[in-house]
Coordinates of C-alpha atoms in Angstrom, one line a residue:
M1 CA 27.7 -34.9 17.4
I2 CA 23.9 -34.8 17.8
K3 CA 24.2 -31.7 20.1
K4 CA 26.3 -30.0 17.4
E5 CA 23.8 -30.7 14.7
L6 CA 20.9 -29.4 16.9
F7 CA 22.9 -26.3 17.7
L8 CA 23.6 -25.6 14.0
L9 CA 19.9 -26.3 13.2
S10 CA 18.9 -23.9 15.9
I11 CA 21.2 -21.2 14.4
F12 CA 19.7 -21.9 11.0
I13 CA 16.1 -21.6 12.3
L14 CA 17.0 -18.2 14.0
I15 CA 18.5 -16.9 10.8
I16 CA 15.6 -17.8 8.5
S17 CA 12.9 -16.8 11.1
F18 CA 14.4 -13.4 11.4
S19 CA 14.7 -13.0 7.6
Q20 CA 11.2 -14.2 6.9
I21 CA 9.7 -11.8 9.5
L22 CA 11.7 -9.0 8.1
I23 CA 10.7 -9.7 4.5
L24 CA 7.1 -10.5 5.2
K25 CA 6.3 -7.6 7.6
P26 CA 4.1 -5.9 5.0
H27 CA 2.3 -9.2 4.4
L28 CA 0.9 -9.0 8.0
E29 CA -1.3 -6.1 6.7
F30 CA -3.0 -8.3 4.1
G31 CA -6.7 -9.1 4.2
F32 CA -8.6 -11.7 2.2
S33 CA -8.6 -12.4 -1.5
P34 CA -11.9 -13.1 -3.5
D35 CA -11.1 -16.8 -3.5
D36 CA -10.6 -16.7 0.3
V37 CA -14.0 -15.1 0.7
R38 CA -15.5 -17.8 -1.6
F39 CA -14.0 -20.7 0.2
F40 CA -14.8 -19.4 3.7
S41 CA -18.4 -18.7 2.7
D42 CA -18.8 -22.1 1.0
F43 CA -17.3 -23.9 4.0
L44 CA -19.8 -22.3 6.3
I45 CA -22.7 -23.0 3.9
L46 CA -21.8 -26.8 4.2
G47 CA -23.1 -26.7 7.8
S48 CA -21.5 -30.0 8.8
P49 CA -18.4 -30.0 6.5
F50 CA -16.7 -33.2 7.6
S51 CA -19.9 -35.3 7.2
K52 CA -20.2 -33.8 3.6
L53 CA -16.6 -34.4 2.6
S54 CA -17.5 -36.9 -0.1
Q55 CA -20.2 -34.6 -1.5
A56 CA -17.9 -31.6 -1.5
W57 CA -15.2 -33.7 -3.3
Q58 CA -17.6 -34.6 -6.1
N59 CA -19.2 -31.2 -6.4
T60 CA -16.2 -28.9 -5.9
G61 CA -13.6 -31.1 -7.5
I62 CA -10.1 -32.4 -6.7
Y63 CA -8.4 -29.0 -7.1
Q64 CA -10.8 -26.9 -5.1
T65 CA -11.9 -29.1 -2.2
P66 CA -8.5 -28.9 -0.2
H67 CA -8.7 -25.1 -0.5
L68 CA -12.3 -25.2 0.7
Y69 CA -11.4 -27.2 3.8
Y70 CA -8.1 -25.6 4.6
G71 CA -9.5 -22.1 4.3
G72 CA -12.7 -23.1 6.1
I73 CA -10.8 -24.6 9.1
M74 CA -8.6 -21.5 9.2
F75 CA -11.7 -19.3 9.2
S76 CA -13.3 -21.4 12.0
L77 CA -10.2 -20.8 14.1
F78 CA -9.4 -17.2 13.3
G79 CA -12.5 -15.5 12.0
F80 CA -11.8 -12.0 10.9
N81 CA -8.6 -11.7 12.8
Y82 CA -6.6 -11.1 9.6
Q83 CA -3.1 -10.9 11.1
T84 CA -3.4 -14.3 12.7
Y85 CA -3.8 -16.0 9.3
H86 CA -0.6 -14.5 8.1
I87 CA 1.3 -15.4 11.2
A88 CA 0.2 -19.0 10.7
S89 CA 1.3 -18.8 7.0
L90 CA 4.7 -17.4 8.1
F91 CA 5.1 -20.3 10.5
F92 CA 4.2 -22.8 7.7
K93 CA 6.7 -21.2 5.4
I94 CA 9.5 -21.4 8.0
L95 CA 8.6 -25.1 8.6
S96 CA 9.0 -25.8 4.9
I97 CA 12.4 -24.2 4.8
I98 CA 13.6 -26.2 7.8
S99 CA 12.4 -29.4 6.2
L100 CA 14.5 -28.6 3.1
Y101 CA 17.5 -28.0 5.2
I102 CA 17.1 -31.4 6.9
L103 CA 16.5 -33.1 3.6
I104 CA 19.8 -31.8 2.1
Q105 CA 21.7 -32.6 5.3
V106 CA 20.3 -36.2 5.5
I107 CA 21.2 -37.0 1.9
F108 CA 24.4 -35.1 1.3
K109 CA 25.7 -34.6 4.8
N110 CA 27.1 -31.3 3.9
R111 CA 26.3 -28.5 6.3
L112 CA 27.4 -25.7 4.0
L113 CA 25.2 -27.0 1.2
S114 CA 22.2 -27.5 3.6
Y115 CA 22.6 -23.9 4.9
I116 CA 23.0 -22.3 1.5
S117 CA 20.1 -24.3 0.0
G118 CA 17.7 -23.4 2.9
I119 CA 18.8 -19.7 3.0
I120 CA 18.4 -19.2 -0.8
Y121 CA 14.9 -20.8 -0.8
S122 CA 14.0 -18.7 2.2
F123 CA 14.4 -15.5 0.3
H124 CA 13.8 -16.6 -3.3
Y125 CA 11.0 -14.4 -4.6
G126 CA 9.2 -17.3 -6.2
S127 CA 8.8 -19.1 -2.8
F128 CA 6.5 -16.2 -1.7
G129 CA 4.0 -16.9 -4.5
S130 CA 1.5 -18.8 -2.3
M131 CA 1.3 -15.8 0.1
E132 CA -1.0 -14.1 -2.4
M133 CA -4.0 -15.6 -0.6
V134 CA -4.8 -17.4 2.6
T135 CA -6.2 -20.5 0.9
R136 CA -3.0 -21.1 -1.0
T137 CA -0.6 -21.1 1.9
Q138 CA -1.1 -24.8 2.5
D139 CA 1.5 -25.2 -0.2
Y140 CA 4.1 -24.7 2.5
L141 CA 2.6 -27.7 4.4
L142 CA 2.7 -29.6 1.1
I143 CA 6.4 -28.8 0.7
T144 CA 7.1 -30.0 4.3
G145 CA 5.3 -33.2 3.7
L146 CA 7.1 -33.7 0.4
N147 CA 10.5 -33.2 2.0
I148 CA 9.6 -35.7 4.7
F149 CA 8.6 -38.2 2.0
F150 CA 11.9 -37.7 0.2
I151 CA 13.8 -38.2 3.4
L152 CA 12.0 -41.5 4.0
F153 CA 12.4 -42.4 0.3
Y154 CA 16.2 -41.9 0.5
L155 CA 16.6 -43.9 3.8
I156 CA 14.5 -46.8 2.4
F157 CA 16.4 -47.0 -0.9
T158 CA 19.7 -46.8 0.9
D159 CA 18.6 -49.7 3.2
K160 CA 18.8 -47.7 6.3
L161 CA 15.1 -48.3 6.9
R162 CA 14.4 -51.9 6.0
D163 CA 11.1 -52.7 7.7
I164 CA 8.1 -52.8 5.4
L165 CA 6.3 -50.6 7.9
W166 CA 8.6 -47.7 6.9
S167 CA 7.5 -48.1 3.3
I168 CA 3.8 -48.1 4.4
S169 CA 4.6 -44.9 6.5
C170 CA 6.2 -43.4 3.4
S171 CA 3.0 -44.2 1.4
M172 CA 0.9 -42.5 4.1
V173 CA 3.0 -39.4 4.0
L174 CA 2.8 -39.2 0.2
F175 CA -1.0 -39.7 0.3
L176 CA -1.6 -37.0 3.0
T177 CA 0.8 -34.7 1.2
F178 CA -1.1 -35.1 -2.0
L179 CA -4.4 -34.4 -0.3
I180 CA -3.1 -31.1 1.1
N181 CA -3.2 -29.6 -2.4
P182 CA -3.6 -32.0 -5.4
A183 CA -3.4 -29.1 -7.8
R184 CA 0.3 -28.7 -6.9
A185 CA 1.2 -32.2 -5.8
Y186 CA 0.1 -34.0 -9.0
S187 CA 2.9 -32.5 -11.1
L188 CA 5.5 -34.0 -8.7
L189 CA 4.3 -37.6 -8.9
P190 CA 6.2 -38.2 -12.2
F191 CA 9.3 -36.9 -10.5
I192 CA 9.0 -39.7 -8.0
F193 CA 8.8 -42.3 -10.8
F194 CA 11.8 -40.6 -12.4
L195 CA 13.8 -41.2 -9.1
G196 CA 12.8 -44.8 -9.2
V197 CA 13.9 -45.2 -12.8
A198 CA 17.2 -43.5 -12.0
I199 CA 17.8 -45.9 -9.1
F200 CA 17.1 -48.9 -11.3
L201 CA 19.5 -47.6 -14.0
T202 CA 22.4 -47.4 -11.5
K203 CA 22.1 -51.2 -11.2
R204 CA 20.2 -52.9 -14.0
T205 CA 19.4 -56.2 -12.6
W206 CA 16.1 -58.1 -12.1
S207 CA 16.6 -58.0 -8.3
N208 CA 17.0 -54.2 -8.3
F209 CA 14.0 -53.9 -10.7
Y210 CA 11.9 -55.9 -8.4
R211 CA 13.1 -53.8 -5.4
V212 CA 12.3 -50.5 -7.1
T213 CA 9.0 -51.7 -8.4
K214 CA 7.9 -53.1 -5.0
H215 CA 8.7 -49.9 -3.2
L216 CA 7.1 -47.6 -5.8
F217 CA 3.9 -49.8 -5.7
V218 CA 3.7 -49.5 -1.9
F219 CA 4.4 -45.7 -2.0
F220 CA 1.6 -45.1 -4.5
S221 CA -0.9 -47.8 -3.3
L222 CA -3.0 -45.5 -1.1
L223 CA -3.3 -42.9 -3.9
I224 CA -4.3 -45.6 -6.4
L225 CA -6.8 -47.0 -4.0
F226 CA -8.1 -43.6 -3.2
F227 CA -8.8 -42.7 -6.9
I228 CA -10.4 -46.1 -7.5
L229 CA -12.8 -45.5 -4.7
T230 CA -13.6 -41.8 -5.2
G231 CA -12.9 -41.1 -8.8
S232 CA -11.0 -38.2 -10.3
G233 CA -13.0 -35.5 -8.6
R234 CA -14.0 -33.7 -11.8
A235 CA -10.4 -33.6 -13.1
S236 CA -10.4 -33.0 -16.9
P237 CA -7.8 -33.7 -19.6
G238 CA -9.2 -31.0 -21.8
N239 CA -6.4 -28.6 -21.7
P240 CA -3.6 -30.9 -22.9
I241 CA -5.8 -31.8 -25.9
A242 CA -6.4 -28.2 -26.7
I243 CA -2.7 -27.4 -26.4
M244 CA -1.8 -30.2 -28.9
Q245 CA -4.5 -28.9 -31.3
K246 CA -3.1 -25.4 -31.2
I247 CA 0.5 -26.5 -31.6
S248 CA -0.4 -28.8 -34.5
A249 CA -2.2 -25.9 -36.1
G250 CA 1.2 -24.0 -36.2
N251 CA 1.2 -22.1 -32.9
L252 CA 4.7 -23.3 -32.1
Q253 CA 5.3 -20.3 -29.9
M254 CA 3.2 -22.0 -27.3
L255 CA 6.0 -24.4 -26.7
L256 CA 7.9 -21.5 -25.2
A257 CA 5.4 -21.0 -22.4
P258 CA 6.9 -23.5 -19.9
F259 CA 10.4 -22.1 -20.6
S260 CA 9.0 -18.6 -19.9
S261 CA 7.7 -19.7 -16.5
F262 CA 10.9 -21.7 -15.7
G263 CA 13.3 -18.9 -16.7
S264 CA 11.3 -16.3 -14.6
L265 CA 12.3 -18.3 -11.5
F266 CA 15.9 -17.2 -12.0
L267 CA 15.4 -13.6 -13.1
Q268 CA 12.3 -11.6 -13.6
N269 CA 11.4 -10.3 -17.0
D270 CA 12.1 -6.6 -16.1
S271 CA 15.7 -7.6 -15.4
L272 CA 16.2 -9.2 -18.9
K273 CA 15.9 -6.3 -21.2
F274 CA 19.2 -7.2 -22.7
L275 CA 17.6 -10.5 -23.9
S276 CA 14.7 -8.7 -25.6
S277 CA 14.5 -8.0 -29.4
P278 CA 13.0 -4.9 -31.0
T279 CA 11.2 -7.1 -33.6
W280 CA 11.5 -10.8 -32.7
A281 CA 11.7 -11.3 -36.5
L282 CA 13.7 -14.3 -37.8
S283 CA 15.6 -12.0 -40.2
D284 CA 16.9 -10.1 -37.2
F285 CA 18.2 -13.1 -35.2
I286 CA 21.9 -12.6 -35.9
N287 CA 21.8 -9.0 -34.8
Y288 CA 19.9 -10.0 -31.7
F289 CA 22.3 -12.8 -30.8
L290 CA 25.4 -10.6 -31.3
G291 CA 23.8 -7.7 -29.3
G292 CA 22.9 -9.5 -26.1
P293 CA 22.9 -13.3 -25.7
L294 CA 26.5 -13.7 -27.1
I295 CA 28.0 -11.7 -24.3
F296 CA 25.8 -12.7 -21.4
F297 CA 25.6 -16.4 -22.1
G298 CA 29.1 -16.5 -23.4
V299 CA 30.6 -15.1 -20.2
A300 CA 28.3 -17.2 -18.0
T301 CA 29.2 -20.4 -19.9
M302 CA 32.9 -19.6 -19.8
I303 CA 32.8 -19.2 -16.0
L304 CA 30.5 -22.2 -15.4
S305 CA 32.7 -24.5 -17.7
K306 CA 35.7 -23.8 -15.4
I307 CA 33.6 -24.6 -12.4
L308 CA 31.6 -27.6 -13.6
S309 CA 33.8 -29.4 -16.1
K310 CA 37.1 -31.2 -16.3
K311 CA 37.2 -30.3 -20.0
P312 CA 36.1 -26.7 -20.0
L313 CA 36.7 -25.9 -23.6
K314 CA 34.6 -28.9 -24.8
F315 CA 31.9 -28.0 -22.4
F316 CA 31.9 -24.4 -23.4
L317 CA 31.7 -25.1 -27.1
G318 CA 28.9 -27.7 -26.6
V319 CA 26.7 -25.4 -24.6
F320 CA 27.4 -22.4 -26.8
V321 CA 26.5 -24.2 -30.1
A322 CA 23.5 -26.0 -28.7
N323 CA 22.2 -22.7 -27.2
F324 CA 22.7 -20.8 -30.4
I325 CA 20.6 -23.4 -32.2
A326 CA 17.9 -23.4 -29.5
E327 CA 17.6 -19.6 -29.7
L328 CA 17.4 -19.7 -33.4
L329 CA 14.4 -22.2 -33.0
I330 CA 12.8 -19.7 -30.6
F331 CA 12.8 -17.0 -33.3
L332 CA 11.6 -19.6 -35.9
F333 CA 8.7 -20.7 -33.7
I334 CA 7.6 -17.0 -33.1
D335 CA 7.9 -16.3 -36.8
I336 CA 5.7 -19.3 -37.7
G337 CA 3.1 -18.3 -35.1
K338 CA 3.0 -14.7 -36.3
N339 CA 2.4 -15.6 -39.9
L340 CA -0.5 -18.0 -39.3
P341 CA -4.0 -17.0 -40.6
D342 CA -6.0 -15.0 -38.0
H343 CA -8.5 -17.8 -37.4
L344 CA -5.6 -20.1 -36.3
K345 CA -3.3 -17.7 -34.7
M346 CA -3.1 -17.5 -30.8
T347 CA -2.3 -14.3 -29.1
Y348 CA 1.3 -14.2 -27.9
D349 CA 3.3 -11.2 -26.8
P350 CA 7.0 -12.0 -27.4
Y351 CA 8.2 -8.8 -25.7
T352 CA 6.6 -10.0 -22.4
F353 CA 7.2 -13.7 -22.5
T354 CA 10.2 -14.4 -24.7
P355 CA 13.1 -12.9 -22.7
T356 CA 12.5 -15.3 -19.8
A357 CA 11.9 -18.2 -22.3
V358 CA 15.4 -17.5 -23.7
L359 CA 16.9 -17.7 -20.2
G360 CA 14.9 -20.9 -19.5
V361 CA 16.1 -22.5 -22.7
Y362 CA 19.7 -21.6 -21.9
I363 CA 19.4 -23.2 -18.4
T364 CA 17.8 -26.3 -19.9
T365 CA 20.6 -26.5 -22.4
L366 CA 23.2 -26.0 -19.7
T367 CA 21.6 -28.8 -17.6
I368 CA 21.8 -31.3 -20.5
F369 CA 25.5 -30.7 -20.7
I370 CA 25.9 -30.9 -16.9
F371 CA 24.2 -34.3 -17.1
I372 CA 26.7 -35.4 -19.8
E373 CA 29.5 -34.1 -17.5
W374 CA 28.1 -36.1 -14.6
L375 CA 27.9 -39.3 -16.7
N376 CA 31.7 -38.9 -17.2
N377 CA 32.4 -38.0 -13.6
K378 CA 29.9 -39.7 -11.3
Q379 CA 32.0 -39.0 -8.3
N380 CA 30.8 -35.4 -8.2
K381 CA 27.8 -35.7 -6.0
L382 CA 27.1 -32.0 -6.2
L383 CA 26.2 -32.3 -9.8
I384 CA 23.5 -34.8 -8.8
L385 CA 21.9 -32.2 -6.6
Y386 CA 21.9 -29.7 -9.4
L387 CA 20.3 -32.2 -11.8
L388 CA 17.7 -33.2 -9.3
G389 CA 16.8 -29.6 -8.5
I390 CA 16.4 -28.6 -12.1
T391 CA 14.5 -31.8 -13.0
F392 CA 12.2 -31.2 -10.0
S393 CA 11.5 -27.6 -11.1
I394 CA 11.0 -28.4 -14.8
T395 CA 8.7 -31.3 -14.0
S396 CA 6.5 -29.1 -11.8
V397 CA 6.4 -26.2 -14.4
L398 CA 5.8 -28.4 -17.4
L399 CA 3.0 -30.4 -15.9
T400 CA 1.4 -27.3 -14.5
W401 CA 1.5 -25.7 -17.9
I402 CA -0.2 -28.7 -19.5
V403 CA -3.3 -28.3 -17.4
Y404 CA -3.2 -24.5 -17.0
S405 CA -4.7 -21.7 -19.1
L406 CA -3.9 -21.6 -22.8
V407 CA -3.4 -17.9 -22.9
H408 CA -2.1 -17.0 -19.4
I409 CA 1.6 -17.7 -18.9
P410 CA 2.5 -17.4 -15.2
M411 CA 5.8 -15.8 -14.5
G412 CA 7.8 -14.6 -11.5
I413 CA 5.9 -14.5 -8.2
Y414 CA 2.7 -16.4 -8.6
G415 CA 0.9 -19.2 -6.8
Y416 CA 2.5 -21.9 -9.0
S417 CA 6.0 -20.6 -8.4
T418 CA 6.3 -21.7 -4.7
I419 CA 7.2 -25.4 -5.3
P420 CA 9.5 -25.2 -8.3
S421 CA 11.4 -22.4 -6.6
M422 CA 12.7 -25.0 -4.2
G423 CA 14.4 -26.9 -7.0
V424 CA 15.8 -23.7 -8.5
S425 CA 17.1 -22.7 -5.1
V426 CA 18.9 -26.0 -4.6
A427 CA 20.4 -25.8 -8.1
I428 CA 21.7 -22.3 -7.4
S429 CA 23.1 -23.4 -4.0
M430 CA 25.1 -26.2 -5.7
I431 CA 26.7 -23.7 -8.2
V432 CA 27.6 -21.4 -5.3
V433 CA 29.1 -24.1 -3.1
L434 CA 31.0 -25.8 -6.0
T435 CA 32.4 -22.4 -7.0
Y436 CA 33.5 -21.8 -3.4
K437 CA 35.2 -25.2 -3.3
R438 CA 36.9 -24.8 -6.6
I439 CA 38.5 -21.4 -5.6
K440 CA 39.3 -22.7 -2.1
N441 CA 41.3 -25.6 -3.6
Q442 CA 43.5 -23.3 -5.7
E443 CA 46.7 -21.5 -4.8
P444 CA 46.9 -20.0 -1.2
F445 CA 46.1 -16.5 -2.5
S446 CA 42.9 -17.8 -4.1
K447 CA 41.8 -19.2 -0.8
I448 CA 41.5 -15.7 0.6
L449 CA 39.1 -14.8 -2.3
A450 CA 36.9 -17.9 -1.8
P451 CA 34.5 -16.5 0.9
F452 CA 33.8 -13.5 -1.5
V453 CA 31.7 -16.0 -3.6
F454 CA 29.0 -15.7 -1.0
L455 CA 28.6 -12.0 -1.9
I456 CA 26.5 -13.4 -4.8
L457 CA 23.9 -14.5 -2.1
V458 CA 23.8 -10.9 -0.7
L459 CA 23.2 -9.5 -4.1
Y460 CA 20.5 -12.1 -4.9
F461 CA 18.9 -11.4 -1.6
F462 CA 18.5 -7.7 -2.3
Y463 CA 17.3 -8.5 -5.8
S464 CA 14.7 -11.0 -4.5
N465 CA 13.6 -8.7 -1.7
N466 CA 13.1 -5.9 -4.1
Q467 CA 10.8 -8.2 -6.2
I468 CA 8.9 -9.3 -3.1
Q469 CA 8.3 -5.8 -1.7
T470 CA 7.2 -4.6 -5.1
Y471 CA 4.8 -7.6 -5.3
L472 CA 3.4 -7.0 -1.8
K473 CA 2.9 -3.3 -2.4
A474 CA 1.2 -3.9 -5.7
N475 CA -1.2 -6.3 -4.0
M476 CA -2.0 -3.8 -1.2
D477 CA -2.5 -1.0 -3.8
Y478 CA -4.9 -3.3 -5.6
G479 CA -7.0 -3.8 -2.4
N480 CA -5.5 -6.6 -0.5
K481 CA -4.9 -4.4 2.5
A482 CA -7.0 -5.5 5.5
S483 CA -7.7 -1.9 6.7
D484 CA -9.0 -0.9 3.3
Q485 CA -11.3 -4.0 3.2
V486 CA -12.6 -3.3 6.7
S487 CA -13.2 0.3 5.9
I488 CA -15.2 -0.4 2.8
K489 CA -17.1 -3.2 4.5
D490 CA -18.1 -1.0 7.5
K491 CA -19.3 1.8 5.3
F492 CA -21.2 -0.5 3.0
W493 CA -23.2 -2.0 5.9
S494 CA -23.7 1.4 7.5
F495 CA -25.9 2.2 4.4
L496 CA -27.9 -0.9 5.1
K497 CA -28.3 -0.5 8.9
D498 CA -32.1 0.2 8.6
D499 CA -32.7 -2.7 6.2
T500 CA -35.2 -5.2 7.6
T501 CA -34.8 -7.6 4.8
P502 CA -31.1 -8.2 4.3
C503 CA -31.5 -10.8 1.6
N504 CA -33.3 -10.5 -1.7
N505 CA -31.7 -7.2 -2.4
F506 CA -30.6 -5.8 -5.7
F507 CA -27.4 -3.8 -5.9
F508 CA -26.1 -1.5 -8.6
L509 CA -22.4 -0.7 -8.3
E510 CA -20.6 1.9 -10.3
T511 CA -16.9 1.7 -10.6
I512 CA -14.4 4.2 -12.1
P513 CA -12.8 2.7 -15.3
N514 CA -9.0 2.4 -15.4
E515 CA -8.6 3.5 -11.8
Q516 CA -5.9 1.4 -10.2
N517 CA -7.6 1.4 -6.8
G518 CA -10.8 0.4 -8.5
L519 CA -9.3 -3.0 -8.8
N520 CA -9.7 -3.3 -5.1
Y521 CA -13.4 -3.7 -5.4
S522 CA -13.4 -6.0 -8.4
F523 CA -11.0 -8.2 -6.4
I524 CA -12.5 -8.4 -3.0
M525 CA -16.1 -7.1 -3.4
I526 CA -17.4 -7.4 -6.9
D527 CA -15.7 -10.6 -8.0
R528 CA -17.5 -12.7 -5.4
F529 CA -20.1 -10.3 -4.3
D530 CA -22.7 -12.9 -3.3
R531 CA -20.2 -14.8 -1.1
W532 CA -18.8 -11.5 0.2
Y533 CA -22.3 -10.3 1.1
S534 CA -23.1 -13.5 2.9
L535 CA -19.8 -13.8 4.8
Y536 CA -19.6 -10.2 6.0
S537 CA -23.4 -9.9 6.7
P538 CA -24.1 -8.9 10.3
Y539 CA -27.3 -10.9 10.1
N540 CA -26.4 -14.5 9.5
S541 CA -23.1 -15.4 7.7
K542 CA -23.7 -19.2 7.9
K543 CA -26.5 -19.2 5.4
P544 CA -26.4 -18.2 1.7
C545 CA -28.1 -14.8 1.2
P546 CA -29.6 -14.5 -2.3
V547 CA -28.8 -11.1 -3.8
A548 CA -28.5 -9.7 -7.3
L549 CA -25.7 -7.5 -8.6
L550 CA -25.3 -5.2 -11.7
I551 CA -22.0 -3.4 -12.4
N552 CA -21.8 -0.2 -14.4
D553 CA -24.4 -1.0 -17.0
E554 CA -26.9 1.8 -16.6
A555 CA -28.7 1.1 -19.8
K556 CA -29.4 -2.5 -18.6
L557 CA -30.5 -1.1 -15.2
L558 CA -32.9 1.3 -16.8
S559 CA -34.3 -1.4 -19.1
S560 CA -34.9 -3.7 -16.1
Y561 CA -37.1 -1.1 -14.4
T562 CA -40.8 -2.1 -14.3
T563 CA -44.0 -1.9 -12.3
L564 CA -45.5 -5.0 -10.8
E565 CA -48.8 -5.0 -8.9
E566 CA -48.6 -1.2 -8.7
K567 CA -45.1 -1.4 -7.1
E568 CA -42.1 0.1 -8.8
G569 CA -38.9 -2.0 -9.0
F570 CA -36.6 -4.0 -11.1
L571 CA -36.9 -7.4 -12.8
Y572 CA -33.5 -8.9 -12.6
K573 CA -31.7 -12.2 -12.0
Y574 CA -30.1 -13.6 -8.8
F575 CA -26.6 -14.9 -8.9
N576 CA -28.0 -18.4 -9.4
G577 CA -29.8 -17.2 -12.5
G578 CA -33.4 -17.1 -11.3
D579 CA -35.5 -14.1 -12.1
N580 CA -36.9 -11.9 -9.3
F581 CA -38.8 -8.7 -8.8
F582 CA -37.0 -6.2 -6.5
S583 CA -39.0 -3.3 -5.2
L584 CA -37.3 0.1 -4.8
E585 CA -37.1 -0.6 -1.1
N586 CA -34.8 -3.5 -1.9
F587 CA -32.7 -1.6 -4.4
Y588 CA -29.3 0.0 -3.5
A589 CA -26.9 1.9 -5.7
F590 CA -23.3 2.8 -4.8
K591 CA -20.3 4.3 -6.4
L592 CA -16.9 2.8 -5.7
Q593 CA -14.1 5.3 -6.0
K594 CA -10.7 5.9 -4.4
R595 CA -11.1 3.3 -1.7
D596 CA -14.4 4.7 -0.7
I597 CA -18.1 4.0 -1.3
F598 CA -20.8 6.6 -2.0
D599 CA -24.6 6.2 -2.0
I600 CA -26.0 7.2 -5.4
K601 CA -29.5 5.7 -5.2
E602 CA -31.2 9.1 -5.4
E603 CA -29.1 10.0 -8.4
I604 CA -30.1 6.7 -10.2
L605 CA -33.8 7.2 -9.3
E606 CA -33.6 10.6 -10.9
K607 CA -32.2 9.1 -14.1
I608 CA -35.0 6.5 -14.1
D609 CA -37.6 9.3 -13.8
K610 CA -36.1 11.1 -16.8
H611 CA -35.9 7.8 -18.7
I612 CA -39.6 7.2 -18.1
K613 CA -40.6 10.7 -19.1

């Protein structure tokens, strides 16, 4: 039996490893992001980083410190060998998929379900979000740790692991998992409480209440102790307060933001044009509903009611009516927000964000009725998996939104999509497996058709892969390609090869407006120029190198020109804000255009001469 399980696991590992290598081949050409450069540089500046962990925690904060140390350790190991970082990231991602497979197999003991869950998550486009930068790929280690925790959680609550040492071990796993990336892990802590409450509700007795409370206290004890001793690490509750203020002022459309993010984990916005409205006006709602959602959601609900419910007509009508009301509220919220006075109104583009919100609201509505169905048919364990997967994803998305930007609504492939994509993948796998079983249990002729259900996975794979490849190509076009970064770096330093004072320089950079490739420089070079300059400096990358930078503003450059002690130069500020005089010998001017860099110092000096005259 064990040999068979190991054999099947080995086959699974081979399948997902091959698929990940195939999908992520372009990712091996990535270089560093601006945040990578910042974290690498700051880690080196610490000097003795592990002796200064407490100081870094207080100064950098709870959300940034893990990135700082994870990225710094990676840089200490791999240096500027770009491809090695991405091979390590690929390995971590494969490890997270394997851990999900084992989790599903341990709890549900269903090989088909385990396989499908792992395979869908392996190619789900949202699961690639953390690949956007090196210092976010620890999310895959977080997922692995989280799945190990859930395995122990299940075994402890099913009394298969009774010793208190297992509870303590579970607490340690949760604590270490949280430290990997608190910015992602914090949103999942309420989900663990939710699981505890659900376990208590299955048997509402004092003994079960004591049992659940005891285990949860042990699980969270290290985290509680940690925060008592170290503080919150500069965490701030400001964003939730701001959200409540904006919503109470009438910006009800903001309530759609988490649904936009959630819905985009099923289908991207560019695939949902049939759910868009030409006006998003309340007066046009009926025409909108009859023109798109009625057909799409009607057919989807009709099929799902046959698969999920013992009373399909009742299920269909309940979902249909509830979703109609929910979509009407979406239009109402948008209408109220659009008609607010300008000083209260928040910017919101319904054409960009609302189609995925409509899908997210529908799936949430569907989930509520699936929960009601499960209450009436608790023998269907597959419904539990769906409910857990969706609850996991919604919890992650909702709590991320609460502390995220007020104006930026993340959708599709982004750093915050990696973890909730796991719950979405599990929910989709349940629908696929349950559909397969329903058809298989019908008449003999229907059994022949059952395997064709898995063609859905093939279609979704091609859809996801197209989204991923588009995403990877866009990132490389914007300057994340390592070869472009190396080329621009080498040419930049070739202009400074005769410089005897590498620090205390003043740089003027001219970029071409609205040029797509110009984003390359704002990303990797301009955005963190002081860190980039220190990290890539051939002189001494382990010490901060004070420099000044001015971008595009020629008028400001000309006005900063002055003479001090009979020396010509510029009076300008360092990155830290301190004023300094830079002589012409310490002044450099470059134009960044079409992935290339050009020396324009003489051209700028000629303009200065004309300005003086």
